[in-house]
Amino acid sequence: EDSRPGVSVTVNDDDEAALVVSESTLSLAEAGGIGTYTVQLNGVPTDEVTVTATSSDTGAATVSPASLIFTTENWNTVQEVTVTGINDDLANDEGQRTVTISHTASGGGYDNLSEDSRPGVSVTVNDDDEAALVVSE
């Protein structure tokens, strides 16, 4: 008979779910300029996770696809997001516009991520329009 006392061990998982975004900044031309970045999860989800990318100004830049699906099988496979500059006829004050691509996640234990756990991408859209003064009589 073993008379040694048993040892009980409890492991507390302190890893926070987060998105891994490959770029924090992009710069692209206004007239159809394209930039890309990738997204993946930092850990295995408990179920399917939908990550949504949203442009703060769709008149300056759009994202495609708007949502990415991660599963317990592909959680660590990077998925690409394409950002496209939108042409307009406006001359911007500083010759550029800044757009933020934000991310949200839902499902699989990735709901309610903190701001730090779902980094955004700052996109500079370089203007191709010049201000002009038109005088007519």
mmCIF file of N, CA and C in Angstrom:
data_model
loop_
_atom_site.group_PDB
_atom_site.id
_atom_site.type_symbol
_atom_site.label_atom_id
_atom_site.label_comp_id
_atom_site.label_asym_id
_atom_site.label_seq_id
_atom_site.Cartn_x
_atom_site.Cartn_y
_atom_site.Cartn_z
ATOM 1 N N GLU A 1 0.843 -1.177 0.000
ATOM 2 C CA GLU A 1 0.000 0.000 0.000
ATOM 3 C C GLU A 1 0.884 1.234 0.000
ATOM 4 N N ASP A 2 0.514 2.239 -0.814
ATOM 5 C CA ASP A 2 1.295 3.472 -0.936
ATOM 6 C C ASP A 2 0.781 4.488 0.070
ATOM 7 N N SER A 3 1.661 4.963 0.939
ATOM 8 C CA SER A 3 1.248 5.906 1.967
ATOM 9 C C SER A 3 1.691 7.344 1.652
ATOM 10 N N ARG A 4 2.214 7.593 0.450
ATOM 11 C CA ARG A 4 2.632 8.954 0.098
ATOM 12 C C ARG A 4 1.401 9.783 -0.252
ATOM 13 N N PRO A 5 1.415 11.052 0.165
ATOM 14 C CA PRO A 5 0.263 11.908 -0.155
ATOM 15 C C PRO A 5 0.220 12.227 -1.645
ATOM 16 N N GLY A 6 -0.972 12.323 -2.204
ATOM 17 C CA GLY A 6 -1.149 12.668 -3.611
ATOM 18 C C GLY A 6 -0.963 14.163 -3.835
ATOM 19 N N VAL A 7 -0.655 14.525 -5.041
ATOM 20 C CA VAL A 7 -0.492 15.919 -5.408
ATOM 21 C C VAL A 7 -1.555 16.245 -6.446
ATOM 22 N N SER A 8 -2.273 17.317 -6.198
ATOM 23 C CA SER A 8 -3.284 17.773 -7.134
ATOM 24 C C SER A 8 -2.735 18.991 -7.862
ATOM 25 N N VAL A 9 -2.839 18.993 -9.186
ATOM 26 C CA VAL A 9 -2.327 20.090 -9.996
ATOM 27 C C VAL A 9 -3.478 20.680 -10.800
ATOM 28 N N THR A 10 -3.599 22.004 -10.759
ATOM 29 C CA THR A 10 -4.588 22.709 -11.556
ATOM 30 C C THR A 10 -3.848 23.640 -12.501
ATOM 31 N N VAL A 11 -4.156 23.552 -13.782
ATOM 32 C CA VAL A 11 -3.541 24.424 -14.774
ATOM 33 C C VAL A 11 -4.591 25.415 -15.238
ATOM 34 N N ASN A 12 -4.308 26.683 -15.038
ATOM 35 C CA ASN A 12 -5.205 27.742 -15.484
ATOM 36 C C ASN A 12 -4.718 28.274 -16.818
ATOM 37 N N ASP A 13 -5.551 28.200 -17.829
ATOM 38 C CA ASP A 13 -5.205 28.698 -19.154
ATOM 39 C C ASP A 13 -5.379 30.215 -19.162
ATOM 40 N N ASP A 14 -4.272 30.939 -19.288
ATOM 41 C CA ASP A 14 -4.342 32.400 -19.289
ATOM 42 C C ASP A 14 -4.084 33.005 -20.671
ATOM 43 N N ASP A 15 -4.117 32.164 -21.707
ATOM 44 C CA ASP A 15 -3.932 32.670 -23.061
ATOM 45 C C ASP A 15 -5.216 33.348 -23.524
ATOM 46 N N GLU A 16 -5.078 34.564 -24.020
ATOM 47 C CA GLU A 16 -6.229 35.303 -24.511
ATOM 48 C C GLU A 16 -6.363 35.084 -26.010
ATOM 49 N N ALA A 17 -7.573 34.813 -26.471
ATOM 50 C CA ALA A 17 -7.819 34.681 -27.902
ATOM 51 C C ALA A 17 -7.482 36.008 -28.577
ATOM 52 N N ALA A 18 -6.894 35.930 -29.760
ATOM 53 C CA ALA A 18 -6.519 37.145 -30.490
ATOM 54 C C ALA A 18 -6.416 36.848 -31.978
ATOM 55 N N LEU A 19 -6.510 37.915 -32.758
ATOM 56 C CA LEU A 19 -6.277 37.828 -34.191
ATOM 57 C C LEU A 19 -4.826 38.192 -34.463
ATOM 58 N N VAL A 20 -4.221 37.514 -35.417
ATOM 59 C CA VAL A 20 -2.857 37.834 -35.847
ATOM 60 C C VAL A 20 -2.992 38.484 -37.222
ATOM 61 N N VAL A 21 -2.643 39.771 -37.298
ATOM 62 C CA VAL A 21 -2.762 40.546 -38.532
ATOM 63 C C VAL A 21 -1.352 40.882 -39.006
ATOM 64 N N SER A 22 -1.043 40.584 -40.275
ATOM 65 C CA SER A 22 0.333 40.685 -40.769
ATOM 66 C C SER A 22 0.843 42.105 -40.951
ATOM 67 N N GLU A 23 -0.029 43.057 -41.198
ATOM 68 C CA GLU A 23 0.398 44.442 -41.449
ATOM 69 C C GLU A 23 -0.368 45.389 -40.531
ATOM 70 N N SER A 24 0.304 46.458 -40.105
ATOM 71 C CA SER A 24 -0.395 47.488 -39.337
ATOM 72 C C SER A 24 -0.662 48.716 -40.196
ATOM 73 N N THR A 25 0.081 48.858 -41.312
ATOM 74 C CA THR A 25 -0.123 49.978 -42.230
ATOM 75 C C THR A 25 -0.011 49.504 -43.676
ATOM 76 N N LEU A 26 -0.744 50.179 -44.544
ATOM 77 C CA LEU A 26 -0.651 49.978 -45.987
ATOM 78 C C LEU A 26 -0.714 51.347 -46.648
ATOM 79 N N SER A 27 -0.126 51.472 -47.821
ATOM 80 C CA SER A 27 -0.215 52.694 -48.607
ATOM 81 C C SER A 27 -0.567 52.284 -50.029
ATOM 82 N N LEU A 28 -1.581 52.951 -50.604
ATOM 83 C CA LEU A 28 -1.995 52.583 -51.956
ATOM 84 C C LEU A 28 -2.525 53.778 -52.710
ATOM 85 N N ALA A 29 -2.557 53.648 -54.022
ATOM 86 C CA ALA A 29 -3.046 54.709 -54.893
ATOM 87 C C ALA A 29 -4.563 54.766 -54.842
ATOM 88 N N GLU A 30 -5.079 55.969 -55.062
ATOM 89 C CA GLU A 30 -6.527 56.168 -55.028
ATOM 90 C C GLU A 30 -7.248 55.411 -56.146
ATOM 91 N N ALA A 31 -6.727 55.463 -57.329
ATOM 92 C CA ALA A 31 -7.430 54.913 -58.495
ATOM 93 C C ALA A 31 -7.156 53.423 -58.662
ATOM 94 N N GLY A 32 -7.758 52.603 -57.822
ATOM 95 C CA GLY A 32 -7.623 51.165 -57.968
ATOM 96 C C GLY A 32 -6.361 50.570 -57.394
ATOM 97 N N GLY A 33 -5.621 51.339 -56.610
ATOM 98 C CA GLY A 33 -4.428 50.790 -55.961
ATOM 99 C C GLY A 33 -4.824 49.644 -55.039
ATOM 100 N N ILE A 34 -3.973 48.646 -54.934
ATOM 101 C CA ILE A 34 -4.302 47.453 -54.156
ATOM 102 C C ILE A 34 -3.211 47.170 -53.137
ATOM 103 N N GLY A 35 -3.628 46.821 -51.939
ATOM 104 C CA GLY A 35 -2.725 46.363 -50.888
ATOM 105 C C GLY A 35 -3.328 45.119 -50.249
ATOM 106 N N THR A 36 -2.497 44.273 -49.678
ATOM 107 C CA THR A 36 -3.012 43.060 -49.037
ATOM 108 C C THR A 36 -2.362 42.863 -47.676
ATOM 109 N N TYR A 37 -3.061 42.138 -46.838
ATOM 110 C CA TYR A 37 -2.528 41.680 -45.565
ATOM 111 C C TYR A 37 -3.204 40.361 -45.231
ATOM 112 N N THR A 38 -2.670 39.661 -44.244
ATOM 113 C CA THR A 38 -3.251 38.372 -43.878
ATOM 114 C C THR A 38 -3.731 38.394 -42.432
ATOM 115 N N VAL A 39 -4.660 37.485 -42.167
ATOM 116 C CA VAL A 39 -5.231 37.324 -40.828
ATOM 117 C C VAL A 39 -5.233 35.833 -40.500
ATOM 118 N N GLN A 40 -4.970 35.516 -39.244
ATOM 119 C CA GLN A 40 -5.147 34.162 -38.735
ATOM 120 C C GLN A 40 -5.453 34.257 -37.241
ATOM 121 N N LEU A 41 -5.853 33.148 -36.652
ATOM 122 C CA LEU A 41 -6.134 33.109 -35.217
ATOM 123 C C LEU A 41 -4.864 32.716 -34.476
ATOM 124 N N ASN A 42 -4.776 33.115 -33.189
ATOM 125 C CA ASN A 42 -3.576 32.768 -32.416
ATOM 126 C C ASN A 42 -3.713 31.451 -31.667
ATOM 127 N N GLY A 43 -4.881 30.817 -31.733
ATOM 128 C CA GLY A 43 -5.074 29.542 -31.057
ATOM 129 C C GLY A 43 -6.268 28.794 -31.620
ATOM 130 N N VAL A 44 -6.374 27.542 -31.262
ATOM 131 C CA VAL A 44 -7.455 26.691 -31.763
ATOM 132 C C VAL A 44 -8.783 27.173 -31.177
ATOM 133 N N PRO A 45 -9.773 27.486 -32.015
ATOM 134 C CA PRO A 45 -11.080 27.891 -31.510
ATOM 135 C C PRO A 45 -11.891 26.669 -31.065
ATOM 136 N N THR A 46 -12.911 26.922 -30.286
ATOM 137 C CA THR A 46 -13.788 25.832 -29.847
ATOM 138 C C THR A 46 -14.820 25.471 -30.906
ATOM 139 N N ASP A 47 -15.018 26.372 -31.879
ATOM 140 C CA ASP A 47 -15.993 26.183 -32.949
ATOM 141 C C ASP A 47 -15.622 27.146 -34.078
ATOM 142 N N GLU A 48 -16.449 27.240 -35.095
ATOM 143 C CA GLU A 48 -16.193 28.133 -36.219
ATOM 144 C C GLU A 48 -16.133 29.593 -35.762
ATOM 145 N N VAL A 49 -15.183 30.340 -36.323
ATOM 146 C CA VAL A 49 -15.007 31.765 -36.017
ATOM 147 C C VAL A 49 -15.157 32.560 -37.310
ATOM 148 N N THR A 50 -15.969 33.605 -37.271
ATOM 149 C CA THR A 50 -16.108 34.520 -38.397
ATOM 150 C C THR A 50 -15.399 35.819 -38.044
ATOM 151 N N VAL A 51 -14.437 36.213 -38.873
ATOM 152 C CA VAL A 51 -13.719 37.473 -38.704
ATOM 153 C C VAL A 51 -14.220 38.416 -39.793
ATOM 154 N N THR A 52 -14.655 39.606 -39.382
ATOM 155 C CA THR A 52 -15.171 40.598 -40.315
ATOM 156 C C THR A 52 -14.208 41.776 -40.392
ATOM 157 N N ALA A 53 -13.877 42.185 -41.616
ATOM 158 C CA ALA A 53 -13.036 43.361 -41.857
ATOM 159 C C ALA A 53 -13.929 44.474 -42.385
ATOM 160 N N THR A 54 -13.795 45.685 -41.800
ATOM 161 C CA THR A 54 -14.655 46.807 -42.166
ATOM 162 C C THR A 54 -13.819 48.061 -42.400
ATOM 163 N N SER A 55 -14.067 48.743 -43.516
ATOM 164 C CA SER A 55 -13.398 49.997 -43.830
ATOM 165 C C SER A 55 -14.125 51.145 -43.151
ATOM 166 N N SER A 56 -13.369 52.073 -42.566
ATOM 167 C CA SER A 56 -13.982 53.246 -41.923
ATOM 168 C C SER A 56 -14.493 54.250 -42.954
ATOM 169 N N ASP A 57 -14.085 54.121 -44.220
ATOM 170 C CA ASP A 57 -14.519 55.036 -45.268
ATOM 171 C C ASP A 57 -14.527 54.284 -46.603
ATOM 172 N N THR A 58 -15.674 53.697 -46.945
ATOM 173 C CA THR A 58 -15.764 52.913 -48.180
ATOM 174 C C THR A 58 -15.714 53.790 -49.424
ATOM 175 N N GLY A 59 -15.782 55.108 -49.265
ATOM 176 C CA GLY A 59 -15.599 56.018 -50.386
ATOM 177 C C GLY A 59 -14.130 56.193 -50.740
ATOM 178 N N ALA A 60 -13.235 55.740 -49.846
ATOM 179 C CA ALA A 60 -11.793 55.857 -50.081
ATOM 180 C C ALA A 60 -11.141 54.501 -50.299
ATOM 181 N N ALA A 61 -11.602 53.468 -49.565
ATOM 182 C CA ALA A 61 -11.009 52.128 -49.695
ATOM 183 C C ALA A 61 -12.014 51.072 -49.272
ATOM 184 N N THR A 62 -12.008 49.957 -49.983
ATOM 185 C CA THR A 62 -12.891 48.838 -49.655
ATOM 186 C C THR A 62 -12.056 47.603 -49.341
ATOM 187 N N VAL A 63 -12.685 46.623 -48.683
ATOM 188 C CA VAL A 63 -12.006 45.369 -48.356
ATOM 189 C C VAL A 63 -12.732 44.196 -49.002
ATOM 190 N N SER A 64 -11.951 43.169 -49.330
ATOM 191 C CA SER A 64 -12.510 41.959 -49.910
ATOM 192 C C SER A 64 -11.609 40.785 -49.538
ATOM 193 N N PRO A 65 -12.167 39.701 -49.060
ATOM 194 C CA PRO A 65 -13.572 39.523 -48.695
ATOM 195 C C PRO A 65 -13.871 40.274 -47.398
ATOM 196 N N ALA A 66 -15.147 40.534 -47.177
ATOM 197 C CA ALA A 66 -15.554 41.253 -45.974
ATOM 198 C C ALA A 66 -15.517 40.355 -44.742
ATOM 199 N N SER A 67 -15.587 39.038 -44.941
ATOM 200 C CA SER A 67 -15.511 38.135 -43.793
ATOM 201 C C SER A 67 -14.690 36.894 -44.139
ATOM 202 N N LEU A 68 -14.038 36.379 -43.108
ATOM 203 C CA LEU A 68 -13.199 35.189 -43.210
ATOM 204 C C LEU A 68 -13.731 34.148 -42.241
ATOM 205 N N ILE A 69 -13.694 32.891 -42.621
ATOM 206 C CA ILE A 69 -14.165 31.806 -41.756
ATOM 207 C C ILE A 69 -12.968 30.952 -41.336
ATOM 208 N N PHE A 70 -12.817 30.797 -40.022
ATOM 209 C CA PHE A 70 -11.779 29.930 -39.472
ATOM 210 C C PHE A 70 -12.454 28.784 -38.716
ATOM 211 N N THR A 71 -11.859 27.614 -38.807
ATOM 212 C CA THR A 71 -12.387 26.431 -38.129
ATOM 213 C C THR A 71 -11.312 25.844 -37.220
ATOM 214 N N THR A 72 -11.649 24.752 -36.557
ATOM 215 C CA THR A 72 -10.663 24.065 -35.725
ATOM 216 C C THR A 72 -9.573 23.439 -36.577
ATOM 217 N N GLU A 73 -9.815 23.310 -37.876
ATOM 218 C CA GLU A 73 -8.828 22.726 -38.791
ATOM 219 C C GLU A 73 -7.917 23.775 -39.439
ATOM 220 N N ASN A 74 -8.453 24.954 -39.765
ATOM 221 C CA ASN A 74 -7.666 25.947 -40.517
ATOM 222 C C ASN A 74 -7.333 27.206 -39.717
ATOM 223 N N TRP A 75 -7.453 27.158 -38.406
ATOM 224 C CA TRP A 75 -7.283 28.353 -37.559
ATOM 225 C C TRP A 75 -5.918 29.015 -37.721
ATOM 226 N N ASN A 76 -4.871 28.236 -38.040
ATOM 227 C CA ASN A 76 -3.530 28.811 -38.149
ATOM 228 C C ASN A 76 -3.078 28.977 -39.600
ATOM 229 N N THR A 77 -4.014 28.865 -40.535
ATOM 230 C CA THR A 77 -3.739 29.113 -41.951
ATOM 231 C C THR A 77 -4.077 30.565 -42.249
ATOM 232 N N VAL A 78 -3.104 31.305 -42.809
ATOM 233 C CA VAL A 78 -3.370 32.715 -43.096
ATOM 234 C C VAL A 78 -4.399 32.845 -44.213
ATOM 235 N N GLN A 79 -5.263 33.852 -44.055
ATOM 236 C CA GLN A 79 -6.239 34.184 -45.087
ATOM 237 C C GLN A 79 -6.002 35.636 -45.483
ATOM 238 N N GLU A 80 -6.022 35.883 -46.785
ATOM 239 C CA GLU A 80 -5.672 37.201 -47.306
ATOM 240 C C GLU A 80 -6.875 38.127 -47.417
ATOM 241 N N VAL A 81 -6.646 39.392 -47.059
ATOM 242 C CA VAL A 81 -7.627 40.459 -47.238
ATOM 243 C C VAL A 81 -7.029 41.445 -48.231
ATOM 244 N N THR A 82 -7.817 41.840 -49.229
ATOM 245 C CA THR A 82 -7.372 42.805 -50.229
ATOM 246 C C THR A 82 -8.059 44.140 -49.966
ATOM 247 N N VAL A 83 -7.263 45.208 -49.941
ATOM 248 C CA VAL A 83 -7.776 46.569 -49.767
ATOM 249 C C VAL A 83 -7.586 47.294 -51.095
ATOM 250 N N THR A 84 -8.660 47.910 -51.589
ATOM 251 C CA THR A 84 -8.615 48.580 -52.894
ATOM 252 C C THR A 84 -8.963 50.049 -52.744
ATOM 253 N N GLY A 85 -8.104 50.918 -53.303
ATOM 254 C CA GLY A 85 -8.375 52.355 -53.305
ATOM 255 C C GLY A 85 -9.505 52.682 -54.265
ATOM 256 N N ILE A 86 -10.379 53.598 -53.855
ATOM 257 C CA ILE A 86 -11.537 53.997 -54.672
ATOM 258 C C ILE A 86 -11.272 55.376 -55.267
ATOM 259 N N ASN A 87 -11.426 55.491 -56.579
ATOM 260 C CA ASN A 87 -11.202 56.757 -57.263
ATOM 261 C C ASN A 87 -12.362 57.708 -57.001
ATOM 262 N N ASP A 88 -12.029 58.948 -56.713
ATOM 263 C CA ASP A 88 -13.036 60.000 -56.595
ATOM 264 C C ASP A 88 -12.490 61.245 -57.288
ATOM 265 N N ASP A 89 -13.297 62.265 -57.397
ATOM 266 C CA ASP A 89 -12.862 63.494 -58.056
ATOM 267 C C ASP A 89 -12.537 64.590 -57.056
ATOM 268 N N LEU A 90 -12.306 64.215 -55.801
ATOM 269 C CA LEU A 90 -12.024 65.189 -54.754
ATOM 270 C C LEU A 90 -10.527 65.362 -54.561
ATOM 271 N N ALA A 91 -10.093 66.609 -54.437
ATOM 272 C CA ALA A 91 -8.703 66.892 -54.093
ATOM 273 C C ALA A 91 -8.636 66.975 -52.567
ATOM 274 N N ASN A 92 -7.939 66.070 -51.953
ATOM 275 C CA ASN A 92 -7.850 66.038 -50.494
ATOM 276 C C ASN A 92 -6.778 67.008 -50.001
ATOM 277 N N ASP A 93 -7.015 67.608 -48.832
ATOM 278 C CA ASP A 93 -6.143 68.650 -48.294
ATOM 279 C C ASP A 93 -4.671 68.270 -48.281
ATOM 280 N N GLU A 94 -4.328 67.147 -47.762
ATOM 281 C CA GLU A 94 -2.934 66.748 -47.633
ATOM 282 C C GLU A 94 -2.490 65.801 -48.753
ATOM 283 N N GLY A 95 -3.310 65.644 -49.765
ATOM 284 C CA GLY A 95 -2.960 64.756 -50.866
ATOM 285 C C GLY A 95 -3.194 63.292 -50.557
ATOM 286 N N GLN A 96 -3.847 63.030 -49.445
ATOM 287 C CA GLN A 96 -4.121 61.637 -49.073
ATOM 288 C C GLN A 96 -5.267 61.564 -48.077
ATOM 289 N N ARG A 97 -5.818 60.378 -47.963
ATOM 290 C CA ARG A 97 -6.855 60.093 -46.962
ATOM 291 C C ARG A 97 -6.389 58.893 -46.172
ATOM 292 N N THR A 98 -6.753 58.880 -44.900
ATOM 293 C CA THR A 98 -6.407 57.744 -44.059
ATOM 294 C C THR A 98 -7.673 57.001 -43.685
ATOM 295 N N VAL A 99 -7.647 55.703 -43.891
ATOM 296 C CA VAL A 99 -8.776 54.823 -43.620
ATOM 297 C C VAL A 99 -8.295 53.775 -42.617
ATOM 298 N N THR A 100 -9.163 53.397 -41.699
ATOM 299 C CA THR A 100 -8.829 52.316 -40.775
ATOM 300 C C THR A 100 -9.659 51.093 -41.120
ATOM 301 N N ILE A 101 -8.977 49.960 -41.274
ATOM 302 C CA ILE A 101 -9.670 48.688 -41.461
ATOM 303 C C ILE A 101 -9.732 48.051 -40.075
ATOM 304 N N SER A 102 -10.942 47.901 -39.560
ATOM 305 C CA SER A 102 -11.111 47.301 -38.232
ATOM 306 C C SER A 102 -11.593 45.865 -38.382
ATOM 307 N N HIS A 103 -11.406 45.096 -37.306
ATOM 308 C CA HIS A 103 -11.766 43.675 -37.323
ATOM 309 C C HIS A 103 -12.620 43.330 -36.115
ATOM 310 N N THR A 104 -13.608 42.490 -36.339
ATOM 311 C CA THR A 104 -14.386 41.897 -35.258
ATOM 312 C C THR A 104 -14.399 40.391 -35.482
ATOM 313 N N ALA A 105 -14.633 39.666 -34.408
ATOM 314 C CA ALA A 105 -14.687 38.202 -34.512
ATOM 315 C C ALA A 105 -15.867 37.701 -33.709
ATOM 316 N N SER A 106 -16.453 36.608 -34.173
ATOM 317 C CA SER A 106 -17.554 36.002 -33.430
ATOM 318 C C SER A 106 -17.476 34.486 -33.544
ATOM 319 N N GLY A 107 -17.831 33.836 -32.437
ATOM 320 C CA GLY A 107 -17.864 32.382 -32.398
ATOM 321 C C GLY A 107 -16.568 31.764 -31.916
ATOM 322 N N GLY A 108 -16.646 30.520 -31.489
ATOM 323 C CA GLY A 108 -15.480 29.721 -31.160
ATOM 324 C C GLY A 108 -14.601 30.222 -30.033
ATOM 325 N N GLY A 109 -15.155 31.059 -29.142
ATOM 326 C CA GLY A 109 -14.364 31.623 -28.057
ATOM 327 C C GLY A 109 -13.646 32.904 -28.442
ATOM 328 N N TYR A 110 -13.940 33.448 -29.601
ATOM 329 C CA TYR A 110 -13.304 34.682 -30.071
ATOM 330 C C TYR A 110 -14.252 35.881 -30.012
ATOM 331 N N ASP A 111 -15.380 35.732 -29.325
ATOM 332 C CA ASP A 111 -16.306 36.846 -29.151
ATOM 333 C C ASP A 111 -15.703 37.848 -28.166
ATOM 334 N N ASN A 112 -16.097 39.092 -28.284
ATOM 335 C CA ASN A 112 -15.728 40.139 -27.324
ATOM 336 C C ASN A 112 -14.223 40.298 -27.132
ATOM 337 N N LEU A 113 -13.465 40.248 -28.214
ATOM 338 C CA LEU A 113 -12.022 40.471 -28.120
ATOM 339 C C LEU A 113 -11.748 41.922 -27.758
ATOM 340 N N SER A 114 -10.714 42.132 -26.944
ATOM 341 C CA SER A 114 -10.320 43.496 -26.597
ATOM 342 C C SER A 114 -9.749 44.179 -27.838
ATOM 343 N N GLU A 115 -9.674 45.499 -27.797
ATOM 344 C CA GLU A 115 -9.128 46.276 -28.915
ATOM 345 C C GLU A 115 -7.718 45.805 -29.276
ATOM 346 N N ASP A 116 -6.894 45.514 -28.279
ATOM 347 C CA ASP A 116 -5.523 45.057 -28.525
ATOM 348 C C ASP A 116 -5.481 43.667 -29.155
ATOM 349 N N SER A 117 -6.524 42.876 -28.964
ATOM 350 C CA SER A 117 -6.552 41.508 -29.478
ATOM 351 C C SER A 117 -7.103 41.401 -30.897
ATOM 352 N N ARG A 118 -7.518 42.523 -31.442
ATOM 353 C CA ARG A 118 -8.031 42.537 -32.816
ATOM 354 C C ARG A 118 -7.508 43.788 -33.534
ATOM 355 N N PRO A 119 -6.209 43.773 -33.828
ATOM 356 C CA PRO A 119 -5.571 44.964 -34.397
ATOM 357 C C PRO A 119 -6.171 45.388 -35.732
ATOM 358 N N GLY A 120 -6.183 46.690 -35.941
ATOM 359 C CA GLY A 120 -6.651 47.246 -37.197
ATOM 360 C C GLY A 120 -5.482 47.529 -38.122
ATOM 361 N N VAL A 121 -5.802 47.951 -39.334
ATOM 362 C CA VAL A 121 -4.784 48.303 -40.322
ATOM 363 C C VAL A 121 -5.065 49.741 -40.758
ATOM 364 N N SER A 122 -4.060 50.595 -40.650
ATOM 365 C CA SER A 122 -4.176 51.985 -41.090
ATOM 366 C C SER A 122 -3.758 52.054 -42.553
ATOM 367 N N VAL A 123 -4.667 52.539 -43.404
ATOM 368 C CA VAL A 123 -4.425 52.571 -44.846
ATOM 369 C C VAL A 123 -4.349 54.026 -45.303
ATOM 370 N N THR A 124 -3.246 54.378 -45.941
ATOM 371 C CA THR A 124 -3.098 55.700 -46.547
ATOM 372 C C THR A 124 -3.434 55.574 -48.023
ATOM 373 N N VAL A 125 -4.457 56.330 -48.448
ATOM 374 C CA VAL A 125 -4.868 56.325 -49.853
ATOM 375 C C VAL A 125 -4.338 57.623 -50.463
ATOM 376 N N ASN A 126 -3.382 57.487 -51.386
ATOM 377 C CA ASN A 126 -2.737 58.650 -51.998
ATOM 378 C C ASN A 126 -3.596 59.203 -53.131
ATOM 379 N N ASP A 127 -3.965 60.477 -53.008
ATOM 380 C CA ASP A 127 -4.874 61.148 -53.932
ATOM 381 C C ASP A 127 -4.219 61.381 -55.289
ATOM 382 N N ASP A 128 -5.002 61.210 -56.351
ATOM 383 C CA ASP A 128 -4.495 61.506 -57.697
ATOM 384 C C ASP A 128 -5.160 62.746 -58.297
ATOM 385 N N ASP A 129 -5.910 63.484 -57.474
ATOM 386 C CA ASP A 129 -6.609 64.678 -57.943
ATOM 387 C C ASP A 129 -5.890 65.920 -57.422
ATOM 388 N N GLU A 130 -5.893 66.985 -58.251
ATOM 389 C CA GLU A 130 -5.303 68.245 -57.843
ATOM 390 C C GLU A 130 -6.397 69.298 -57.792
ATOM 391 N N ALA A 131 -6.274 70.162 -56.789
ATOM 392 C CA ALA A 131 -7.207 71.268 -56.682
ATOM 393 C C ALA A 131 -6.959 72.223 -57.840
ATOM 394 N N ALA A 132 -8.011 72.726 -58.431
ATOM 395 C CA ALA A 132 -7.872 73.658 -59.555
ATOM 396 C C ALA A 132 -8.865 74.791 -59.375
ATOM 397 N N LEU A 133 -8.455 75.939 -59.805
ATOM 398 C CA LEU A 133 -9.328 77.112 -59.775
ATOM 399 C C LEU A 133 -9.806 77.353 -61.203
ATOM 400 N N VAL A 134 -11.096 77.356 -61.382
ATOM 401 C CA VAL A 134 -11.667 77.574 -62.716
ATOM 402 C C VAL A 134 -12.323 78.942 -62.716
ATOM 403 N N VAL A 135 -11.888 79.778 -63.633
ATOM 404 C CA VAL A 135 -12.432 81.142 -63.753
ATOM 405 C C VAL A 135 -13.198 81.213 -65.062
ATOM 406 N N SER A 136 -14.411 81.716 -64.981
ATOM 407 C CA SER A 136 -15.197 81.879 -66.209
ATOM 408 C C SER A 136 -15.798 83.263 -66.223
ATOM 409 N N GLU A 137 -16.023 83.778 -67.402
ATOM 410 C CA GLU A 137 -16.598 85.122 -67.535
ATOM 411 C C GLU A 137 -18.010 85.069 -67.957
#
